[in-house]
Short mmCIF file of C-alpha atoms in Angstrom, two decimals:
data_model
loop_
_atom_site.label_atom_id
_atom_site.label_comp_id
_atom_site.label_asym_id
_atom_site.label_seq_id
_atom_site.Cartn_x
_atom_site.Cartn_y
_atom_site.Cartn_z
CA UNK X 93 0.00 -0.10 0.11
CA UNK X 94 1.48 3.53 -1.00
CA UNK X 95 0.58 6.34 1.42
CA UNK X 96 -0.32 9.22 -1.47
CA UNK X 97 -1.84 12.26 -0.65
CA UNK X 98 -1.51 11.07 2.86
CA UNK X 99 -0.47 13.05 6.11
CA UNK X 100 2.22 10.74 7.45
CA UNK X 101 3.39 10.72 11.02
CA UNK X 102 6.25 7.96 10.66
CA UNK X 103 8.55 8.26 7.52
CA UNK X 104 9.13 4.43 8.03
CA UNK X 105 6.07 3.72 6.79
CA UNK X 106 7.10 4.89 3.41
CA UNK X 107 8.87 3.20 0.72
CA UNK X 108 9.00 4.67 -2.82
CA UNK X 109 6.63 7.59 -2.08
CA UNK X 110 8.10 11.59 -1.80
CA UNK X 111 7.52 13.85 0.91
CA UNK X 112 5.87 17.16 -0.44
CA UNK X 113 6.16 19.23 2.51
CA UNK X 114 6.91 18.34 6.57
CA UNK X 115 4.94 20.56 9.17
CA UNK X 116 4.51 20.86 12.69
CA UNK X 117 1.44 18.86 13.80
CA UNK X 118 0.19 22.41 15.21
CA UNK X 119 1.28 25.48 14.04
CA UNK X 120 0.69 28.86 16.21
CA UNK X 121 -0.25 31.87 13.69
CA UNK X 122 -0.94 35.26 15.27
CA UNK X 123 -0.52 33.94 18.44
CA UNK X 124 -3.56 31.41 17.40
CA UNK X 125 -2.70 27.39 17.05
CA UNK X 126 -4.16 25.76 13.73
CA UNK X 127 -3.75 21.94 13.59
CA UNK X 128 -1.96 20.49 10.47
CA UNK X 129 -3.93 17.42 10.53
CA UNK X 130 -7.41 18.34 10.20
CA UNK X 131 -7.08 22.47 9.98
CA UNK X 132 -9.00 22.88 13.59
CA UNK X 133 -8.76 26.20 14.73
CA UNK X 134 -10.58 26.42 17.63
CA UNK X 135 -8.75 27.04 20.68
CA UNK X 136 -10.87 25.19 23.07
CA UNK X 137 -10.08 21.95 21.28
CA UNK X 138 -5.67 22.47 21.49
CA UNK X 139 -3.96 21.34 24.86
CA UNK X 140 -1.16 22.28 25.93
CA UNK X 141 1.21 19.63 28.35
CA UNK X 142 4.92 19.22 29.23
CA UNK X 143 6.54 16.90 26.87
CA UNK X 144 9.23 14.76 28.42
CA UNK X 145 10.85 14.09 24.94
CA UNK X 146 11.84 17.64 23.67
CA UNK X 147 11.83 19.00 27.55
CA UNK X 148 9.10 21.70 26.88
CA UNK X 149 5.48 22.54 26.63
CA UNK X 150 3.91 21.08 23.43
CA UNK X 151 0.48 21.87 22.20
CA UNK X 152 -1.98 18.99 20.73
CA UNK X 153 -5.03 19.18 19.36
CA UNK X 154 -8.00 17.07 20.26
CA UNK X 155 -10.26 17.36 17.11
CA UNK X 156 -8.42 14.60 15.56
CA UNK X 157 -7.10 12.74 18.37
CA UNK X 158 -8.76 9.80 16.98
CA UNK X 159 -6.60 9.73 13.83
CA UNK X 160 -3.17 9.81 16.15
CA UNK X 161 -1.94 12.69 18.05
CA UNK X 162 -0.43 15.84 16.22
CA UNK X 163 1.88 18.08 18.03
CA UNK X 164 3.57 21.36 18.03
CA UNK X 165 6.94 19.46 18.97
CA UNK X 166 6.70 16.72 16.46
CA UNK X 167 6.85 17.22 12.51
CA UNK X 168 3.79 15.33 10.06
CA UNK X 169 4.56 14.78 6.70
CA UNK X 170 2.41 15.41 3.52
CA UNK X 171 2.83 13.31 0.81
CA UNK X 172 2.73 13.88 -3.15
CA UNK X 173 -0.41 12.80 -4.63
CA UNK X 174 0.11 10.08 -7.52
CA UNK X 175 -2.37 9.41 -10.30
CA UNK X 176 -3.02 6.19 -12.14
CA UNK X 177 -5.12 5.75 -14.63
CA UNK X 178 -7.24 2.47 -14.76
CA UNK X 179 -10.29 0.96 -17.59
CA UNK X 180 -12.69 1.48 -14.67
CA UNK X 181 -15.36 -0.98 -16.08
CA UNK X 182 -18.69 -1.36 -14.45
CA UNK X 183 -21.79 -3.69 -14.66
CA UNK X 184 -25.09 -2.33 -14.18
CA UNK X 185 -27.82 -4.94 -13.64
CA UNK X 186 -30.84 -2.39 -15.04
CA UNK X 187 -31.46 0.15 -17.25
CA UNK X 188 -31.53 3.22 -15.47
CA UNK X 189 -34.57 5.25 -16.46
CA UNK X 190 -34.98 8.58 -18.25
CA UNK X 191 -34.80 10.74 -15.46
CA UNK X 192 -31.81 8.67 -13.99
CA UNK X 193 -29.59 8.66 -17.21
CA UNK X 194 -30.24 12.50 -17.13
CA UNK X 195 -29.10 12.90 -13.81
CA UNK X 196 -26.02 10.31 -14.76
CA UNK X 197 -24.99 12.62 -17.65
CA UNK X 198 -25.14 15.86 -15.60
CA UNK X 199 -22.78 14.39 -13.08
CA UNK X 200 -20.52 12.78 -15.79
CA UNK X 201 -20.10 16.20 -17.08
CA UNK X 202 -20.21 17.64 -13.76
CA UNK X 203 -16.73 15.55 -13.19
CA UNK X 204 -15.06 16.84 -16.66
CA UNK X 205 -15.21 20.29 -16.14
CA UNK X 206 -14.53 20.40 -12.34
CA UNK X 207 -17.88 21.53 -11.44
CA UNK X 208 -20.00 21.18 -8.66
CA UNK X 209 -23.41 19.65 -8.11
CA UNK X 210 -25.97 19.22 -5.84
CA UNK X 211 -27.83 15.90 -6.40
CA UNK X 212 -31.51 16.70 -5.08
CA UNK X 213 -33.53 12.77 -5.36
CA UNK X 214 -36.11 11.14 -3.35
CA UNK X 215 -35.13 8.28 -1.39
CA UNK X 216 -35.04 5.57 -3.30
CA UNK X 217 -34.25 7.54 -6.92
CA UNK X 218 -30.97 4.92 -7.24
CA UNK X 219 -28.71 7.90 -6.34
CA UNK X 220 -25.77 5.36 -5.67
CA UNK X 221 -26.19 3.86 -9.53
CA UNK X 222 -26.19 7.45 -10.77
CA UNK X 223 -22.84 7.90 -9.54
CA UNK X 224 -21.28 5.00 -11.48
CA UNK X 225 -20.49 6.76 -15.14
CA UNK X 226 -18.93 9.95 -13.27
CA UNK X 227 -16.52 7.73 -11.21
CA UNK X 228 -16.10 5.23 -14.40
CA UNK X 229 -15.01 8.50 -16.66
CA UNK X 230 -12.96 9.96 -13.36
CA UNK X 231 -10.85 7.17 -12.83
CA UNK X 232 -10.31 6.59 -16.84
CA UNK X 233 -9.02 10.41 -16.78
CA UNK X 234 -6.62 9.37 -13.53
CA UNK X 235 -8.61 11.03 -11.00
CA UNK X 236 -8.13 10.09 -7.68
CA UNK X 237 -12.04 9.49 -6.03
CA UNK X 238 -13.76 9.69 -2.80
CA UNK X 239 -17.02 8.21 -2.13
CA UNK X 240 -17.81 9.47 1.66
CA UNK X 241 -21.27 9.86 4.36
CA UNK X 242 -21.01 11.07 7.30
CA UNK X 243 -22.20 7.44 8.62
CA UNK X 244 -20.18 4.38 9.04
CA UNK X 245 -23.53 2.57 8.26
CA UNK X 246 -24.24 4.31 4.49
CA UNK X 247 -20.57 3.90 3.71
CA UNK X 248 -20.78 0.03 4.55
CA UNK X 249 -23.31 -0.28 2.15
CA UNK X 250 -22.27 1.99 -0.56
CA UNK X 251 -19.02 -0.05 -0.71
CA UNK X 252 -20.96 -3.33 -1.09
CA UNK X 253 -22.72 -1.75 -3.90
CA UNK X 254 -19.31 -0.10 -5.40
CA UNK X 255 -17.62 -3.07 -5.22
CA UNK X 256 -20.15 -5.16 -6.94
CA UNK X 257 -20.02 -2.92 -10.12
CA UNK X 258 -16.82 -1.86 -10.16
CA UNK X 259 -15.50 -5.52 -9.84
CA UNK X 260 -12.00 -4.82 -11.08
CA UNK X 261 -11.09 -1.87 -9.26
CA UNK X 262 -9.37 -1.74 -6.18
CA UNK X 263 -11.23 0.17 -3.87
CA UNK X 264 -10.06 1.40 -0.44
CA UNK X 265 -13.29 1.10 2.60
CA UNK X 266 -12.15 3.42 5.39
CA UNK X 267 -13.48 3.79 8.70
CA UNK X 268 -12.57 3.98 12.34
CA UNK X 269 -11.12 0.92 12.67
CA UNK X 270 -10.72 0.21 9.06
CA UNK X 271 -8.07 0.99 6.82
CA UNK X 272 -7.30 1.52 3.04
CA UNK X 273 -5.07 -1.25 1.51
CA UNK X 274 -4.44 -0.04 -1.62
CA UNK X 275 -3.38 3.35 -3.24
CA UNK X 276 -5.99 5.60 -2.29
CA UNK X 277 -6.93 6.45 -6.54
CA UNK X 278 -10.92 5.34 -5.46
CA UNK X 279 -11.75 5.34 -2.02
CA UNK X 280 -14.84 5.05 0.24
CA UNK X 281 -14.95 6.07 3.58
CA UNK X 282 -16.48 8.47 6.30
CA UNK X 283 -15.71 12.24 5.95
CA UNK X 284 -13.76 11.80 9.27
CA UNK X 285 -11.84 9.90 7.22
CA UNK X 286 -10.51 12.53 4.73
CA UNK X 287 -8.31 13.98 7.37
CA UNK X 288 -5.86 11.54 6.54
CA UNK X 289 -5.22 13.12 3.14
CA UNK X 290 -4.20 16.91 1.90
CA UNK X 291 -4.69 17.88 -1.74
CA UNK X 292 -5.28 14.60 -3.29
CA UNK X 293 -8.76 14.04 -4.40
CA UNK X 294 -10.04 15.43 -8.11
CA UNK X 295 -13.64 14.01 -7.25
CA UNK X 296 -15.33 13.78 -3.81
CA UNK X 297 -18.70 12.26 -4.04
CA UNK X 298 -20.68 13.39 -0.67
CA UNK X 299 -23.56 11.11 0.07
CA UNK X 300 -26.23 11.65 2.67
CA UNK X 301 -24.65 15.56 3.07
CA UNK X 302 -27.30 16.87 5.47
CA UNK X 303 -26.78 14.05 7.92
CA UNK X 304 -25.71 14.38 11.06
CA UNK X 305 -22.75 14.95 12.16
CA UNK X 306 -21.78 16.73 8.70
CA UNK X 307 -24.75 19.15 9.09
CA UNK X 308 -23.69 20.47 12.04
CA UNK X 309 -19.78 20.39 11.83
CA UNK X 310 -18.02 23.19 9.60
CA UNK X 311 -15.56 21.65 10.55
CA UNK X 312 -16.05 18.68 8.39
CA UNK X 313 -17.18 20.42 5.55
CA UNK X 314 -13.51 22.36 5.98
CA UNK X 315 -12.22 18.63 5.70
CA UNK X 316 -13.81 17.73 2.22
CA UNK X 317 -11.76 20.60 0.66
CA UNK X 318 -8.85 20.28 2.21
CA UNK X 319 -8.48 16.66 1.33
CA UNK X 320 -9.38 17.80 -2.24
CA UNK X 321 -7.60 19.23 -5.05
CA UNK X 322 -7.63 22.87 -5.87
CA UNK X 323 -10.30 22.18 -9.08
CA UNK X 324 -11.67 19.53 -7.37
CA UNK X 325 -15.50 18.55 -8.37
CA UNK X 326 -18.00 18.13 -5.27
CA UNK X 327 -20.98 15.96 -5.88
CA UNK X 328 -23.36 15.68 -3.11
CA UNK X 329 -26.12 13.66 -3.00
CA UNK X 330 -29.34 13.84 -0.49
CA UNK X 331 -33.22 13.71 -0.30
CA UNK X 332 -33.67 16.38 1.97
CA UNK X 333 -31.41 19.29 1.44
CA UNK X 334 -31.71 22.29 3.66
CA UNK X 335 -31.69 25.97 2.14
CA UNK X 336 -28.19 26.75 3.45
CA UNK X 337 -27.25 23.74 1.53
CA UNK X 338 -29.35 24.64 -2.00
CA UNK X 339 -28.01 28.40 -1.17
CA UNK X 340 -24.69 27.67 -2.25
CA UNK X 341 -25.94 26.17 -5.73
CA UNK X 342 -26.93 27.96 -9.18
CA UNK X 343 -29.83 26.64 -10.38
CA UNK X 344 -28.38 24.78 -12.98
CA UNK X 345 -26.13 23.33 -11.30
CA UNK X 346 -29.35 21.20 -9.04
CA UNK X 347 -30.76 17.99 -10.30
CA UNK X 348 -34.15 17.42 -8.95
CA UNK X 349 -35.14 13.93 -9.44
CA UNK X 350 -38.93 13.63 -7.38
CA UNK X 351 -39.73 10.30 -8.16
CA UNK X 352 -38.12 6.66 -7.68
CA UNK X 353 -36.97 4.52 -10.33
CA UNK X 354 -39.83 2.27 -10.44
CA UNK X 355 -42.29 5.68 -10.68
CA UNK X 356 -44.10 4.10 -7.41
CA UNK X 357 -44.72 6.70 -4.77
CA UNK X 358 -42.73 6.91 -1.71
CA UNK X 359 -44.71 4.91 1.74
CA UNK X 360 -46.43 7.05 4.06
CA UNK X 361 -45.59 6.55 7.44
CA UNK X 362 -48.46 6.16 9.92
CA UNK X 363 -47.98 7.63 13.09
CA UNK X 364 -49.40 6.17 16.60
CA UNK X 365 -49.06 6.54 20.02
CA UNK X 366 -47.86 4.04 22.23
CA UNK X 367 -46.13 4.48 25.32
CA UNK X 368 -43.94 1.84 26.10
CA UNK X 369 -42.76 1.72 29.84
CA UNK X 370 -39.10 -0.11 30.87
CA UNK X 371 -40.86 -1.72 33.71
CA UNK X 372 -44.30 -3.18 32.26
CA UNK X 373 -44.56 -5.46 29.41
CA UNK X 374 -46.35 -3.75 26.18
CA UNK X 375 -49.05 -5.99 24.69
CA UNK X 376 -49.71 -4.33 21.35
CA UNK X 377 -45.33 -3.38 20.50
CA UNK X 378 -45.03 -7.65 21.43
CA UNK X 379 -48.02 -8.43 19.17
CA UNK X 380 -46.46 -6.09 16.79
CA UNK X 381 -43.20 -7.35 16.76
CA UNK X 382 -44.67 -10.92 16.72
CA UNK X 383 -46.99 -10.15 13.74
CA UNK X 384 -43.54 -8.76 11.82
CA UNK X 385 -41.93 -12.55 12.56
CA UNK X 386 -44.61 -14.24 10.94
CA UNK X 387 -44.75 -12.31 7.86
CA UNK X 388 -41.31 -12.96 7.59
CA UNK X 389 -40.49 -8.93 7.91
CA UNK X 390 -37.33 -7.49 9.46
CA UNK X 391 -37.85 -4.54 12.26
CA UNK X 392 -36.03 -1.89 13.51
CA UNK X 393 -36.94 -0.35 17.07
CA UNK X 394 -35.21 2.96 17.74
CA UNK X 395 -34.43 4.16 21.29
CA UNK X 396 -33.50 7.66 22.54
CA UNK X 397 -31.56 6.16 25.13
CA UNK X 398 -29.13 3.28 25.60
CA UNK X 399 -29.80 2.38 29.21
CA UNK X 400 -33.67 2.51 28.40
CA UNK X 401 -32.98 0.63 25.34
CA UNK X 402 -31.06 -2.31 27.18
CA UNK X 403 -33.94 -2.31 29.55
CA UNK X 404 -36.56 -2.93 27.38
CA UNK X 405 -34.60 -5.43 25.64
CA UNK X 406 -34.25 -7.65 28.59
CA UNK X 407 -38.49 -7.82 28.58
CA UNK X 408 -39.07 -8.94 25.56
CA UNK X 409 -35.83 -11.02 24.64
CA UNK X 410 -37.55 -14.09 25.95
CA UNK X 411 -40.09 -13.36 23.57
CA UNK X 412 -38.10 -14.01 20.46
CA UNK X 413 -35.73 -16.44 18.75
CA UNK X 414 -33.80 -14.12 17.29
CA UNK X 415 -33.52 -10.44 18.73
CA UNK X 416 -30.55 -7.93 19.16
CA UNK X 417 -29.57 -5.07 20.79
CA UNK X 418 -26.72 -2.18 19.58
CA UNK X 419 -25.82 1.25 20.01
CA UNK X 420 -22.69 3.32 19.70
CA UNK X 421 -20.94 2.49 22.43
CA UNK X 422 -21.24 -1.32 21.64
CA UNK X 423 -17.69 -3.34 20.37
CA UNK X 424 -19.51 -5.12 18.28
CA UNK X 425 -21.36 -2.64 16.76
CA UNK X 426 -20.67 -3.15 13.03
CA UNK X 427 -20.93 -7.09 13.35
CA UNK X 428 -24.32 -6.85 14.72
CA UNK X 429 -25.63 -4.41 12.49
#
């Protein structure tokens, strides 16, 4: 694996790559700290302590600590990018609808012209399949491509679909705990993982751009730009763009797909109130879950609180042979999902 375009902490990890520039992990500019790994400038997220290695006070960034500590007394190394063309053929098991072809063509042109685009498509419109052609032409030109999302679950699902379509491509899958194994020419990752790169990607496709935490964290949007080349094309995908996001694009840069590819309307959710207590079995919920199993349907029950969820789970697990709970603090979260 080559570390092209990456921010490297240890030169021993390099083989034939070239260092473009070295910097201290944290710099002080006009009496304010800036992290040279993630670009963080929030002064509350920097911490000073006495470093016994250099026998002086040093400063580190807490925002990107999960990617490896960067501090003012140690250098980081930005590695030169590399561009490798590939045939990048893909297989699609169905024919795109007219509106899907229109969106696919617009994305392709945006990629070729290094332009930005917002694809506003209803859930189920087939957004992933619409980016195939854009990815293909980008890789044929030797462009480095990143497909990212704020959510790990979305990243893993999109990766499986891209790996199935682009069988001959070397696609890096990156999220917390899972690292790339190729040369970063075609990456599927959480947005946080782009902090590992600097001016490397020529095309960045952001799925669920309005999802938490991306919609509430300007630093993550900065991360996307920092990992991109100066003239990179950014393609944003969402079913629910807010006004702030739409205002960043002209009308010609927004593609709207109001219908799903098969033409059927979206199913409308039905609201019912039912208080679920953590100390008493709810017969209505129990009956509903049993009916779902009889109909061979899979069911998610979402909770707002982890401890509350566990108590409810303990009551209902005795009634089902296949039932499981999972949360953000679960060490087996990915396996269970």
